[in-house]
Every structure is written in structure tokens, then in C-alpha cells.
PDB file of C-alpha atoms and ligand atoms in Angstrom:
ATOM      1  CA  MET C  28     -35.157 -13.058 -10.637  1.00  0.00           C
ATOM      2  CA  LYS C  29     -34.298 -13.059 -14.362  1.00  0.00           C
ATOM      3  CA  ILE C  30     -31.204 -10.996 -15.138  1.00  0.00           C
ATOM      4  CA  VAL C  31     -29.958 -10.247 -18.652  1.00  0.00           C
ATOM      5  CA  VAL C  32     -26.252  -9.503 -19.006  1.00  0.00           C
ATOM      6  CA  ILE C  33     -25.683  -7.658 -22.269  1.00  0.00           C
ATOM      7  CA  GLY C  34     -22.057  -8.273 -23.179  1.00  0.00           C
ATOM      8  CA  GLY C  35     -22.284 -11.475 -21.151  1.00  0.00           C
ATOM      9  CA  THR C  36     -19.435 -13.118 -23.090  1.00  0.00           C
ATOM     10  CA  GLY C  37     -16.857 -10.366 -22.412  1.00  0.00           C
ATOM     11  CA  LEU C  38     -14.166 -10.153 -19.730  1.00  0.00           C
ATOM     12  CA  ILE C  39     -16.495  -8.758 -17.049  1.00  0.00           C
ATOM     13  CA  GLY C  40     -19.702 -10.227 -18.527  1.00  0.00           C
ATOM     14  CA  SER C  41     -18.563 -13.844 -18.436  1.00  0.00           C
ATOM     15  CA  LYS C  42     -17.397 -13.564 -14.806  1.00  0.00           C
ATOM     16  CA  LEU C  43     -20.631 -11.782 -13.872  1.00  0.00           C
ATOM     17  CA  VAL C  44     -22.845 -14.430 -15.498  1.00  0.00           C
ATOM     18  CA  LYS C  45     -21.007 -17.150 -13.566  1.00  0.00           C
ATOM     19  CA  LYS C  46     -21.311 -15.312 -10.240  1.00  0.00           C
ATOM     20  CA  LEU C  47     -25.028 -14.523 -10.684  1.00  0.00           C
ATOM     21  CA  ARG C  48     -25.793 -18.141 -11.656  1.00  0.00           C
ATOM     22  CA  GLY C  49     -23.844 -19.208  -8.569  1.00  0.00           C
ATOM     23  CA  HIS C  50     -26.327 -17.123  -6.541  1.00  0.00           C
ATOM     24  CA  GLY C  51     -29.191 -19.095  -8.095  1.00  0.00           C
ATOM     25  CA  GLN C  52     -30.391 -16.331 -10.460  1.00  0.00           C
ATOM     26  CA  GLU C  53     -31.824 -17.029 -13.900  1.00  0.00           C
ATOM     27  CA  VAL C  54     -29.272 -15.367 -16.167  1.00  0.00           C
ATOM     28  CA  VAL C  55     -29.216 -14.766 -19.924  1.00  0.00           C
ATOM     29  CA  ALA C  56     -25.788 -14.013 -21.393  1.00  0.00           C
ATOM     30  CA  ALA C  57     -26.670 -11.789 -24.344  1.00  0.00           C
ATOM     31  CA  SER C  58     -24.151 -10.837 -27.035  1.00  0.00           C
ATOM     32  CA  PRO C  59     -23.737 -11.070 -30.828  1.00  0.00           C
ATOM     33  CA  SER C  60     -22.024 -14.452 -30.515  1.00  0.00           C
ATOM     34  CA  ALA C  61     -25.189 -15.665 -28.717  1.00  0.00           C
ATOM     35  CA  GLY C  62     -27.492 -14.112 -31.373  1.00  0.00           C
ATOM     36  CA  VAL C  63     -28.352 -10.903 -29.466  1.00  0.00           C
ATOM     37  CA  SER C  64     -27.256  -7.465 -30.619  1.00  0.00           C
ATOM     38  CA  SER C  65     -27.868  -4.157 -28.868  1.00  0.00           C
ATOM     39  CA  ILE C  66     -26.983  -2.443 -32.158  1.00  0.00           C
ATOM     40  CA  THR C  67     -29.342  -4.188 -34.584  1.00  0.00           C
ATOM     41  CA  GLY C  68     -31.893  -5.222 -31.937  1.00  0.00           C
ATOM     42  CA  GLU C  69     -31.629  -8.851 -33.062  1.00  0.00           C
ATOM     43  CA  GLY C  70     -32.799 -11.227 -30.298  1.00  0.00           C
ATOM     44  CA  LEU C  71     -33.151  -8.410 -27.764  1.00  0.00           C
ATOM     45  CA  ALA C  72     -36.916  -8.553 -27.174  1.00  0.00           C
ATOM     46  CA  ASP C  73     -36.771 -12.323 -26.561  1.00  0.00           C
ATOM     47  CA  ALA C  74     -33.758 -12.050 -24.270  1.00  0.00           C
ATOM     48  CA  LEU C  75     -35.414  -9.328 -22.155  1.00  0.00           C
ATOM     49  CA  LYS C  76     -38.852 -10.981 -21.897  1.00  0.00           C
ATOM     50  CA  GLY C  77     -39.733 -11.336 -18.189  1.00  0.00           C
ATOM     51  CA  ALA C  78     -36.417  -9.832 -17.002  1.00  0.00           C
ATOM     52  CA  SER C  79     -36.274  -7.734 -13.816  1.00  0.00           C
ATOM     53  CA  VAL C  80     -32.733  -6.446 -14.340  1.00  0.00           C
ATOM     54  CA  ALA C  81     -30.579  -5.693 -17.397  1.00  0.00           C
ATOM     55  CA  ILE C  82     -26.846  -5.188 -16.935  1.00  0.00           C
ATOM     56  CA  ASP C  83     -24.925  -3.473 -19.735  1.00  0.00           C
ATOM     57  CA  VAL C  84     -21.284  -4.563 -19.834  1.00  0.00           C
ATOM     58  CA  THR C  85     -20.891  -4.235 -23.610  1.00  0.00           C
ATOM     59  CA  ASN C  86     -17.896  -2.633 -25.238  1.00  0.00           C
ATOM     60  CA  SER C  87     -17.443  -1.207 -28.702  1.00  0.00           C
ATOM     61  CA  PRO C  88     -15.505  -3.340 -31.207  1.00  0.00           C
ATOM     62  CA  SER C  89     -13.849  -0.109 -32.467  1.00  0.00           C
ATOM     63  CA  TRP C  90     -12.457   2.724 -30.321  1.00  0.00           C
ATOM     64  CA  GLU C  91     -12.171   5.145 -33.256  1.00  0.00           C
ATOM     65  CA  ASP C  92     -13.893   8.408 -32.185  1.00  0.00           C
ATOM     66  CA  ALA C  93     -16.983   8.314 -34.425  1.00  0.00           C
ATOM     67  CA  ALA C  94     -17.393   4.519 -34.245  1.00  0.00           C
ATOM     68  CA  VAL C  95     -17.272   4.327 -30.453  1.00  0.00           C
ATOM     69  CA  MET C  96     -19.749   7.215 -30.084  1.00  0.00           C
ATOM     70  CA  LYS C  97     -22.111   5.553 -32.568  1.00  0.00           C
ATOM     71  CA  PHE C  98     -21.790   2.240 -30.718  1.00  0.00           C
ATOM     72  CA  PHE C  99     -22.595   3.508 -27.207  1.00  0.00           C
ATOM     73  CA  GLU C 100     -25.359   5.888 -28.353  1.00  0.00           C
ATOM     74  CA  THR C 101     -27.113   3.318 -30.549  1.00  0.00           C
ATOM     75  CA  SER C 102     -26.632   0.437 -28.140  1.00  0.00           C
ATOM     76  CA  THR C 103     -27.825   2.398 -25.095  1.00  0.00           C
ATOM     77  CA  ARG C 104     -30.868   3.880 -26.875  1.00  0.00           C
ATOM     78  CA  ASN C 105     -31.899   0.416 -28.108  1.00  0.00           C
ATOM     79  CA  LEU C 106     -31.380  -1.218 -24.727  1.00  0.00           C
ATOM     80  CA  LEU C 107     -33.439   1.434 -22.900  1.00  0.00           C
ATOM     81  CA  GLU C 108     -36.231   1.213 -25.480  1.00  0.00           C
ATOM     82  CA  TYR C 109     -36.417  -2.610 -25.466  1.00  0.00           C
ATOM     83  CA  GLU C 110     -36.129  -2.695 -21.662  1.00  0.00           C
ATOM     84  CA  ALA C 111     -39.021  -0.219 -21.290  1.00  0.00           C
ATOM     85  CA  ALA C 112     -41.152  -2.391 -23.595  1.00  0.00           C
ATOM     86  CA  ALA C 113     -40.253  -5.508 -21.578  1.00  0.00           C
ATOM     87  CA  GLY C 114     -40.964  -3.815 -18.226  1.00  0.00           C
ATOM     88  CA  VAL C 115     -37.396  -4.152 -16.901  1.00  0.00           C
ATOM     89  CA  GLY C 116     -37.181  -2.476 -13.478  1.00  0.00           C
ATOM     90  CA  HIS C 117     -33.427  -1.867 -13.124  1.00  0.00           C
ATOM     91  CA  HIS C 118     -30.871  -0.893 -15.763  1.00  0.00           C
ATOM     92  CA  VAL C 119     -27.289  -1.277 -14.550  1.00  0.00           C
ATOM     93  CA  ALA C 120     -24.360  -0.032 -16.645  1.00  0.00           C
ATOM     94  CA  LEU C 121     -20.607  -0.261 -16.178  1.00  0.00           C
ATOM     95  CA  SER C 122     -18.700   2.965 -16.838  1.00  0.00           C
ATOM     96  CA  VAL C 123     -15.310   4.360 -15.892  1.00  0.00           C
ATOM     97  CA  VAL C 124     -14.093   6.418 -12.905  1.00  0.00           C
ATOM     98  CA  GLY C 125     -13.021   9.906 -13.997  1.00  0.00           C
ATOM     99  CA  THR C 126     -14.945   9.842 -17.298  1.00  0.00           C
ATOM    100  CA  GLU C 127     -15.657  13.599 -17.150  1.00  0.00           C
ATOM    101  CA  ARG C 128     -11.905  14.287 -16.637  1.00  0.00           C
ATOM    102  CA  LEU C 129     -10.887  12.268 -19.713  1.00  0.00           C
ATOM    103  CA  LEU C 130     -13.015  13.872 -22.425  1.00  0.00           C
ATOM    104  CA  GLU C 131     -10.037  14.553 -24.704  1.00  0.00           C
ATOM    105  CA  SER C 132     -10.633  10.899 -25.655  1.00  0.00           C
ATOM    106  CA  GLY C 133     -13.461   9.900 -27.987  1.00  0.00           C
ATOM    107  CA  PHE C 134     -13.923   6.717 -25.947  1.00  0.00           C
ATOM    108  CA  PHE C 135     -14.726   8.670 -22.776  1.00  0.00           C
ATOM    109  CA  ARG C 136     -16.963  11.138 -24.648  1.00  0.00           C
ATOM    110  CA  ALA C 137     -18.925   8.056 -25.745  1.00  0.00           C
ATOM    111  CA  LYS C 138     -19.085   6.682 -22.172  1.00  0.00           C
ATOM    112  CA  LEU C 139     -20.394  10.059 -20.951  1.00  0.00           C
ATOM    113  CA  ALA C 140     -23.033  10.026 -23.716  1.00  0.00           C
ATOM    114  CA  GLN C 141     -24.031   6.522 -22.548  1.00  0.00           C
ATOM    115  CA  GLU C 142     -24.362   7.741 -18.929  1.00  0.00           C
ATOM    116  CA  ASN C 143     -26.419  10.788 -19.977  1.00  0.00           C
ATOM    117  CA  LEU C 144     -28.877   8.685 -22.020  1.00  0.00           C
ATOM    118  CA  ILE C 145     -29.398   6.420 -19.008  1.00  0.00           C
ATOM    119  CA  LYS C 146     -29.975   9.361 -16.632  1.00  0.00           C
ATOM    120  CA  ALA C 147     -32.502  10.895 -19.060  1.00  0.00           C
ATOM    121  CA  SER C 148     -34.491   7.673 -19.484  1.00  0.00           C
ATOM    122  CA  ALA C 149     -37.601   6.669 -17.548  1.00  0.00           C
ATOM    123  CA  ILE C 150     -36.064   3.355 -16.396  1.00  0.00           C
ATOM    124  CA  LEU C 151     -34.670   3.157 -12.876  1.00  0.00           C
ATOM    125  CA  TYR C 152     -30.901   2.727 -13.055  1.00  0.00           C
ATOM    126  CA  THR C 153     -27.595   2.386 -11.304  1.00  0.00           C
ATOM    127  CA  ILE C 154     -24.413   3.510 -13.071  1.00  0.00           C
ATOM    128  CA  ILE C 155     -21.280   1.841 -11.732  1.00  0.00           C
ATOM    129  CA  ARG C 156     -18.001   3.556 -12.491  1.00  0.00           C
ATOM    130  CA  ALA C 157     -14.981   1.266 -12.097  1.00  0.00           C
ATOM    131  CA  THR C 158     -11.287   2.087 -12.194  1.00  0.00           C
ATOM    132  CA  GLN C 159      -9.076   0.283 -14.734  1.00  0.00           C
ATOM    133  CA  PHE C 160      -8.870  -3.488 -14.485  1.00  0.00           C
ATOM    134  CA  PHE C 161      -5.539  -5.177 -13.531  1.00  0.00           C
ATOM    135  CA  GLU C 162      -5.994  -7.183 -16.741  1.00  0.00           C
ATOM    136  CA  PHE C 163      -5.812  -3.902 -18.671  1.00  0.00           C
ATOM    137  CA  VAL C 164      -2.394  -2.694 -17.421  1.00  0.00           C
ATOM    138  CA  LYS C 165      -0.474  -4.441 -20.212  1.00  0.00           C
ATOM    139  CA  SER C 166      -2.678  -2.849 -22.830  1.00  0.00           C
ATOM    140  CA  ILE C 167      -2.002   0.603 -21.281  1.00  0.00           C
ATOM    141  CA  ALA C 168       1.729  -0.148 -21.563  1.00  0.00           C
ATOM    142  CA  ASP C 169       1.288  -1.338 -25.162  1.00  0.00           C
ATOM    143  CA  PHE C 170      -0.375   1.947 -26.057  1.00  0.00           C
ATOM    144  CA  GLY C 171       2.588   3.926 -24.648  1.00  0.00           C
ATOM    145  CA  THR C 172       5.208   1.777 -26.409  1.00  0.00           C
ATOM    146  CA  VAL C 173       7.619   2.935 -29.091  1.00  0.00           C
ATOM    147  CA  GLY C 174      10.171   0.254 -29.992  1.00  0.00           C
ATOM    148  CA  LYS C 175      11.347  -1.335 -26.730  1.00  0.00           C
ATOM    149  CA  THR C 176      10.411   1.655 -24.585  1.00  0.00           C
ATOM    150  CA  VAL C 177       7.193   2.456 -22.746  1.00  0.00           C
ATOM    151  CA  ARG C 178       6.594   6.079 -21.718  1.00  0.00           C
ATOM    152  CA  LEU C 179       3.947   6.651 -19.070  1.00  0.00           C
ATOM    153  CA  PRO C 180       3.034   9.535 -16.752  1.00  0.00           C
ATOM    154  CA  PRO C 181       3.305   9.035 -12.951  1.00  0.00           C
ATOM    155  CA  ALA C 182      -0.446   9.639 -12.525  1.00  0.00           C
ATOM    156  CA  LEU C 183      -2.127   8.137  -9.464  1.00  0.00           C
ATOM    157  CA  PHE C 184      -3.804   4.850 -10.300  1.00  0.00           C
ATOM    158  CA  GLN C 185      -6.094   2.572  -8.271  1.00  0.00           C
ATOM    159  CA  PRO C 186      -6.935  -0.392 -10.532  1.00  0.00           C
ATOM    160  CA  MET C 187      -8.911  -3.471  -9.534  1.00  0.00           C
ATOM    161  CA  ALA C 188      -9.222  -7.139 -10.475  1.00  0.00           C
ATOM    162  CA  ALA C 189     -11.869  -7.949 -13.119  1.00  0.00           C
ATOM    163  CA  ASP C 190     -13.136 -10.580 -10.701  1.00  0.00           C
ATOM    164  CA  ASP C 191     -13.819  -7.894  -8.051  1.00  0.00           C
ATOM    165  CA  VAL C 192     -15.508  -5.705 -10.696  1.00  0.00           C
ATOM    166  CA  ALA C 193     -17.863  -8.558 -11.592  1.00  0.00           C
ATOM    167  CA  GLY C 194     -18.562  -9.263  -7.900  1.00  0.00           C
ATOM    168  CA  ALA C 195     -19.445  -5.614  -7.183  1.00  0.00           C
ATOM    169  CA  VAL C 196     -21.601  -5.255 -10.319  1.00  0.00           C
ATOM    170  CA  GLY C 197     -23.520  -8.429  -9.431  1.00  0.00           C
ATOM    171  CA  ARG C 198     -24.097  -7.304  -5.837  1.00  0.00           C
ATOM    172  CA  ILE C 199     -25.294  -3.846  -6.880  1.00  0.00           C
ATOM    173  CA  ALA C 200     -27.508  -5.259  -9.662  1.00  0.00           C
ATOM    174  CA  MET C 201     -29.315  -7.524  -7.171  1.00  0.00           C
ATOM    175  CA  GLY C 202     -30.123  -4.510  -4.974  1.00  0.00           C
ATOM    176  CA  SER C 203     -32.639  -1.729  -5.581  1.00  0.00           C
ATOM    177  CA  PRO C 204     -31.964   0.841  -8.324  1.00  0.00           C
ATOM    178  CA  LEU C 205     -30.036   3.766  -6.805  1.00  0.00           C
ATOM    179  CA  LYS C 206     -30.843   6.362  -9.516  1.00  0.00           C
ATOM    180  CA  ALA C 207     -27.250   7.438  -8.986  1.00  0.00           C
ATOM    181  CA  THR C 208     -23.656   6.746  -9.928  1.00  0.00           C
ATOM    182  CA  VAL C 209     -21.472   4.705  -7.589  1.00  0.00           C
ATOM    183  CA  GLU C 210     -17.728   4.170  -7.815  1.00  0.00           C
ATOM    184  CA  ILE C 211     -15.746   0.976  -7.331  1.00  0.00           C
ATOM    185  CA  ALA C 212     -11.944   0.724  -7.186  1.00  0.00           C
ATOM    186  CA  GLY C 213      -8.988  -1.376  -6.097  1.00  0.00           C
ATOM    187  CA  PRO C 214      -7.765  -1.546  -2.478  1.00  0.00           C
ATOM    188  CA  GLU C 215      -4.403   0.193  -3.138  1.00  0.00           C
ATOM    189  CA  GLN C 216      -3.145   3.294  -4.901  1.00  0.00           C
ATOM    190  CA  PHE C 217      -0.067   3.275  -7.146  1.00  0.00           C
ATOM    191  CA  ARG C 218       1.638   5.411  -9.771  1.00  0.00           C
ATOM    192  CA  LEU C 219       0.743   4.309 -13.295  1.00  0.00           C
ATOM    193  CA  ASP C 220       4.373   4.111 -14.529  1.00  0.00           C
ATOM    194  CA  GLU C 221       5.463   2.119 -11.465  1.00  0.00           C
ATOM    195  CA  LEU C 222       2.652  -0.400 -11.786  1.00  0.00           C
ATOM    196  CA  ALA C 223       3.245  -0.932 -15.507  1.00  0.00           C
ATOM    197  CA  ARG C 224       6.942  -1.542 -14.739  1.00  0.00           C
ATOM    198  CA  ARG C 225       6.048  -4.167 -12.108  1.00  0.00           C
ATOM    199  CA  ASN C 226       3.528  -5.783 -14.420  1.00  0.00           C
ATOM    200  CA  LEU C 227       5.941  -6.089 -17.366  1.00  0.00           C
ATOM    201  CA  ALA C 228       8.798  -7.333 -15.153  1.00  0.00           C
ATOM    202  CA  ALA C 229       6.589 -10.032 -13.610  1.00  0.00           C
ATOM    203  CA  PHE C 230       5.682 -11.314 -17.095  1.00  0.00           C
ATOM    204  CA  LYS C 231       9.381 -11.141 -18.134  1.00  0.00           C
ATOM    205  CA  ASP C 232       8.517  -8.520 -20.729  1.00  0.00           C
ATOM    206  CA  PRO C 233      11.852  -6.852 -21.677  1.00  0.00           C
ATOM    207  CA  ARG C 234      10.396  -3.385 -22.378  1.00  0.00           C
ATOM    208  CA  GLU C 235      11.738  -0.522 -20.266  1.00  0.00           C
ATOM    209  CA  VAL C 236       9.184   1.801 -18.654  1.00  0.00           C
ATOM    210  CA  ILE C 237      10.297   5.444 -18.604  1.00  0.00           C
ATOM    211  CA  THR C 238       8.565   7.887 -16.254  1.00  0.00           C
ATOM    212  CA  ASP C 239       7.545  10.885 -18.339  1.00  0.00           C
ATOM    213  CA  PRO C 240       5.117  13.464 -16.895  1.00  0.00           C
ATOM    214  CA  SER C 241       4.326  14.649 -20.437  1.00  0.00           C
ATOM    215  CA  ALA C 242       3.589  11.116 -21.725  1.00  0.00           C
ATOM    216  CA  ARG C 243       0.021  10.312 -22.624  1.00  0.00           C
ATOM    217  CA  TYR C 244      -2.390   7.779 -21.172  1.00  0.00           C
ATOM    218  CA  TYR C 245      -4.224   6.105 -24.051  1.00  0.00           C
ATOM    219  CA  GLY C 246      -3.373   9.067 -26.259  1.00  0.00           C
ATOM    220  CA  ILE C 247      -4.569  11.789 -23.861  1.00  0.00           C
ATOM    221  CA  ASN C 248      -3.099  14.007 -21.148  1.00  0.00           C
ATOM    222  CA  VAL C 249      -4.060  13.001 -17.629  1.00  0.00           C
ATOM    223  CA  SER C 250      -3.737  15.087 -14.485  1.00  0.00           C
ATOM    224  CA  GLU C 251      -2.326  13.490 -11.320  1.00  0.00           C
ATOM    225  CA  ARG C 252      -5.746  12.551  -9.882  1.00  0.00           C
ATOM    226  CA  ALA C 253      -7.738  12.030 -13.115  1.00  0.00           C
ATOM    227  CA  LEU C 254      -7.894   8.232 -12.763  1.00  0.00           C
ATOM    228  CA  VAL C 255      -8.581   7.887  -9.039  1.00  0.00           C
ATOM    229  CA  PRO C 256     -12.002   7.600  -7.394  1.00  0.00           C
ATOM    230  CA  ASN C 257     -13.702   9.675  -4.713  1.00  0.00           C
ATOM    231  CA  ASP C 258     -13.214   8.776  -1.031  1.00  0.00           C
ATOM    232  CA  ASP C 259     -16.562   6.954  -0.884  1.00  0.00           C
ATOM    233  CA  ALA C 260     -15.692   4.375  -3.589  1.00  0.00           C
ATOM    234  CA  GLN C 261     -16.411   0.734  -2.710  1.00  0.00           C
ATOM    235  CA  LEU C 262     -13.089  -1.120  -2.703  1.00  0.00           C
ATOM    236  CA  GLY C 263     -12.289  -4.584  -4.054  1.00  0.00           C
ATOM    237  CA  VAL C 264     -10.308  -7.071  -1.978  1.00  0.00           C
ATOM    238  CA  THR C 265      -7.751  -8.428  -4.454  1.00  0.00           C
ATOM    239  CA  ARG C 266      -4.292  -6.892  -4.102  1.00  0.00           C
ATOM    240  CA  PHE C 267      -2.257  -6.324  -7.251  1.00  0.00           C
ATOM    241  CA  GLU C 268       0.685  -8.427  -6.030  1.00  0.00           C
ATOM    242  CA  ASP C 269      -1.605 -11.431  -5.355  1.00  0.00           C
ATOM    243  CA  TRP C 270      -3.297 -11.086  -8.754  1.00  0.00           C
ATOM    244  CA  LEU C 271       0.123 -10.821 -10.412  1.00  0.00           C
ATOM    245  CA  ARG C 272       1.411 -13.950  -8.648  1.00  0.00           C
ATOM    246  CA  GLN C 273      -1.673 -15.881  -9.705  1.00  0.00           C
ATOM    247  CA  SER C 274      -1.615 -14.554 -13.273  1.00  0.00           C
ATOM    248  CA  THR C 275       2.078 -15.228 -13.887  1.00  0.00           C
ATOM    249  CA  LYS C 276       1.541 -18.834 -12.715  1.00  0.00           C
ATOM    250  CA  GLN C 277      -0.913 -19.233 -15.603  1.00  0.00           C
ATOM    251  CA  VAL C 278       1.611 -18.055 -18.236  1.00  0.00           C
ATOM    252  CA  PRO C 279       2.008 -20.726 -20.905  1.00  0.00           C
ATOM    253  CA  LYS C 280       5.675 -21.754 -21.337  1.00  0.00           C
ATOM    254  CA  THR C 281       5.602 -20.562 -24.962  1.00  0.00           C
ATOM    255  CA  GLY C 282       4.722 -16.903 -24.337  1.00  0.00           C
ATOM    256  CA  ARG C 283       3.187 -14.175 -22.288  1.00  0.00           C
ATOM    257  CA  PRO C 284      -0.529 -14.029 -21.483  1.00  0.00           C
ATOM    258  CA  ALA C 285      -2.748 -11.182 -22.618  1.00  0.00           C
ATOM    259  CA  ALA C 286      -2.714  -9.612 -19.142  1.00  0.00           C
TER     260      ALA C 286
HETATM  261  N1  NAP P 330     -10.954  -1.858 -19.359  1.00  0.00           N
HETATM  262  C1  NAP P 330     -11.077  -1.208 -18.216  1.00  0.00           C
HETATM  263  O1  NAP P 330     -10.103  -1.047 -17.477  1.00  0.00           O
HETATM  264  C2  NAP P 330     -12.434  -0.643 -17.822  1.00  0.00           C
HETATM  265  C3  NAP P 330     -12.547   0.092 -16.644  1.00  0.00           C
HETATM  266  C4  NAP P 330     -13.812   0.515 -16.242  1.00  0.00           C
HETATM  267  C5  NAP P 330     -14.945   0.222 -17.009  1.00  0.00           C
HETATM  268  N2  NAP P 330     -14.808  -0.478 -18.178  1.00  0.00           N
HETATM  269  C6  NAP P 330     -16.030  -0.776 -18.951  1.00  0.00           C
HETATM  270  O2  NAP P 330     -16.387  -2.128 -18.751  1.00  0.00           O
HETATM  271  C7  NAP P 330     -17.220  -2.544 -19.835  1.00  0.00           C
HETATM  272  C8  NAP P 330     -16.927  -4.000 -20.177  1.00  0.00           C
HETATM  273  O3  NAP P 330     -15.573  -4.146 -20.526  1.00  0.00           O
HETATM  274  P1  NAP P 330     -14.950  -5.578 -20.914  1.00  0.00           P
HETATM  275  O4  NAP P 330     -13.461  -5.383 -20.882  1.00  0.00           O
HETATM  276  O5  NAP P 330     -15.576  -6.661 -20.095  1.00  0.00           O
HETATM  277  O6  NAP P 330     -15.425  -5.711 -22.440  1.00  0.00           O
HETATM  278  P2  NAP P 330     -15.060  -6.880 -23.470  1.00  0.00           P
HETATM  279  O7  NAP P 330     -14.307  -7.992 -22.829  1.00  0.00           O
HETATM  280  O8  NAP P 330     -14.481  -6.211 -24.680  1.00  0.00           O
HETATM  281  O9  NAP P 330     -16.512  -7.455 -23.841  1.00  0.00           O
HETATM  282  C9  NAP P 330     -17.386  -6.708 -24.614  1.00  0.00           C
HETATM  283  C10 NAP P 330     -18.712  -7.451 -24.687  1.00  0.00           C
HETATM  284  O10 NAP P 330     -19.600  -6.635 -25.465  1.00  0.00           O
HETATM  285  C11 NAP P 330     -20.271  -7.502 -26.352  1.00  0.00           C
HETATM  286  N3  NAP P 330     -20.788  -6.774 -27.501  1.00  0.00           N
HETATM  287  C12 NAP P 330     -20.110  -6.176 -28.520  1.00  0.00           C
HETATM  288  N4  NAP P 330     -20.977  -5.682 -29.426  1.00  0.00           N
HETATM  289  C13 NAP P 330     -22.227  -5.956 -28.951  1.00  0.00           C
HETATM  290  C14 NAP P 330     -23.538  -5.747 -29.452  1.00  0.00           C
HETATM  291  N5  NAP P 330     -23.747  -5.121 -30.609  1.00  0.00           N
HETATM  292  N6  NAP P 330     -24.594  -6.207 -28.731  1.00  0.00           N
HETATM  293  C15 NAP P 330     -24.415  -6.842 -27.541  1.00  0.00           C
HETATM  294  N7  NAP P 330     -23.193  -7.089 -27.024  1.00  0.00           N
HETATM  295  C16 NAP P 330     -22.119  -6.659 -27.739  1.00  0.00           C
HETATM  296  C17 NAP P 330     -19.227  -8.540 -26.747  1.00  0.00           C
HETATM  297  O11 NAP P 330     -19.884  -9.666 -27.334  1.00  0.00           O
HETATM  298  P3  NAP P 330     -19.119 -10.736 -28.296  1.00  0.00           P
HETATM  299  O12 NAP P 330     -18.203 -11.492 -27.400  1.00  0.00           O
HETATM  300  O13 NAP P 330     -20.203 -11.581 -28.862  1.00  0.00           O
HETATM  301  O14 NAP P 330     -18.416  -9.888 -29.327  1.00  0.00           O
HETATM  302  C18 NAP P 330     -18.651  -8.839 -25.369  1.00  0.00           C
HETATM  303  O15 NAP P 330     -19.481  -9.747 -24.668  1.00  0.00           O
HETATM  304  C19 NAP P 330     -16.991  -1.543 -20.972  1.00  0.00           C
HETATM  305  O16 NAP P 330     -18.142  -0.773 -21.201  1.00  0.00           O
HETATM  306  C20 NAP P 330     -15.871  -0.643 -20.457  1.00  0.00           C
HETATM  307  O17 NAP P 330     -16.040   0.700 -20.839  1.00  0.00           O
HETATM  308  C21 NAP P 330     -13.584  -0.918 -18.583  1.00  0.00           C
END
């Protein structure tokens, strides 16, 4: 089976490509750095020739409201059009748990637009909504930082390891199209402020995390359950503490990693 991973050089894409190749699949890692763009269409027809499955794990280079909307709308329209022409039988896309509860953010409005284009297309699809990646917790803290202080709300939070995300996306992509949205999440639930505090402490980051119910998550208000999945979400196996132990071991002596 030929599988094209669009965004195959990214955090999830590169892990996914490796896993699928490990299962003996013919995999094309498509991205601008490999001469394939879902925005301009460059290299797309060639990459998709003879493919059974296309997996979209792209992300927009800019998260500014208009730019991110333009990226996901243009990219998704192009992918669906080129995939239809190539006879691709399964379009798989990675989205985010709680997207419809986070629409104060331009990023999530763009992810919802992406999902809606997929649902309206003639191609059989599976949309996979994942919770936040463990690797993303530092960036959430960075966004809530002023000086040496991080303010975050105590919202419920069920993140997962990028490795588990890639494993679940690969497994679902090798199955039949579900014509539905499925959710994947981590095995444990935390409070966002508490997890950020543990993450920063483990990486010896001196910033103090202050619990503030009125603080924003990536610039928007979040309700207590906005970020958590439904009860039927498929759960990853990697526990945060184990990921943290492994990740802090890889810290170069000269600085902190981009966790
Ligand atoms: N962060 C989270 O916690 C989270 C949670 C749930 C879901 N997600 C979703 O997961 C997806 C993947 O995230 P990620 O963190 O793996 O992204 P990432 O590391 O930023 O990688 C983005 C990928 O998109 C590619 N790309 C950019 N512009 C492109 C274009 N015009 N044509 C084709 N490919 C293009 C990049 O290629 P180059 O390397 O060549 O630039 C790269 O391979 C995103 O859609 C995101 O919304 C994220």
C-alpha cells in the first residue's frame, strides 16, 4: 500500500513515516523541504500517483488569524482535489480535541474549516482529533509567561506523547475509512497549571507557575472540560512521568530542550 504523509517532516509526520515504513508500507514523506507543497500544488500530483491513503499532518507556518485560515483552507482544498484526481481512497487528517469549544482562537476556526472541507468532499475520510502533545506543554507555558511568571488556568488536561499520536494515526490510516471523527488522548488526566509546573521543574526551568482561573490558554478562555476528550477516546500508553524522565535525560548540558 502506498501512503503519502503530507507534513511528513514535522513532529508527528516524521514519527509516522518511520512507523509506517517499519510496517513495510511504501511511504512518501511530502513537505516543502522535500519539494511538495499543499499550498502551491508543487510536486503533489507526482507524490500522490498510485497512493491508496493520504495523511495530512501539516501545520501552518503562521498562526496569525487570517494566515492560518488561508493555510488550512487552501491546503485542504488542494489536497482533496489532487487526491480525487489520483484516485486516493482514504484521506486521514489530524485535528484537535475540543476544536468546536475553542473557536475564540483563529487557529481552531481554521482547524474546524479544515474538518468541514473534508466532510463535504467526495473522498472517504477519517478525522483524528488528538489532545495536546506532551512535547507542547512548554510552549503552552511560554505563551502564558510574563517575566519569570507563568499564569495558567486549572483546566482539565489529558495530553499524550507525540509517539503515541503517530502510532494511533498510522493504525487508523491502515484501516478502512470511517467517514467519522475519532478522538485519541493520553492515559491520564491532569490540571493544566499543575502539569506545566511539573514540566518546568523537571527541566530546571526557574519560572513560577501561578494558578489563575482567569488566565488564558493560548490567548483564549477555556472552560474546565474544553480540552478533554469524550469517554470513547482511544488512549495512548505513555505516561507523562515516564516521558518526562526520558526527555530530561536527553537534555544537553548547555541548556534546556525544546520540550
Ligand atoms: N500541538 C499539539 O498539541 C496538537 C494537538 C492535536 C493536533 N495537532 C495537529 O497536529 C498536526 C501536526 O502537528 P505537528 O506539531 O507535527 O506539526 P509541525 O511539527 O509543525 O510540522 C508541520 C509539517 O507541515 C509541513 N508543511 C508546512 N507547510 C506545508 C505545505 N505548504 N505543504 C506541505 N507540507 C507543509 C512542514 O513541512 P516542512 O518541514 O518542510 O516545513 C512539516 O512537515 C497539526 O495540524 C496540528 O493542528 C497538534
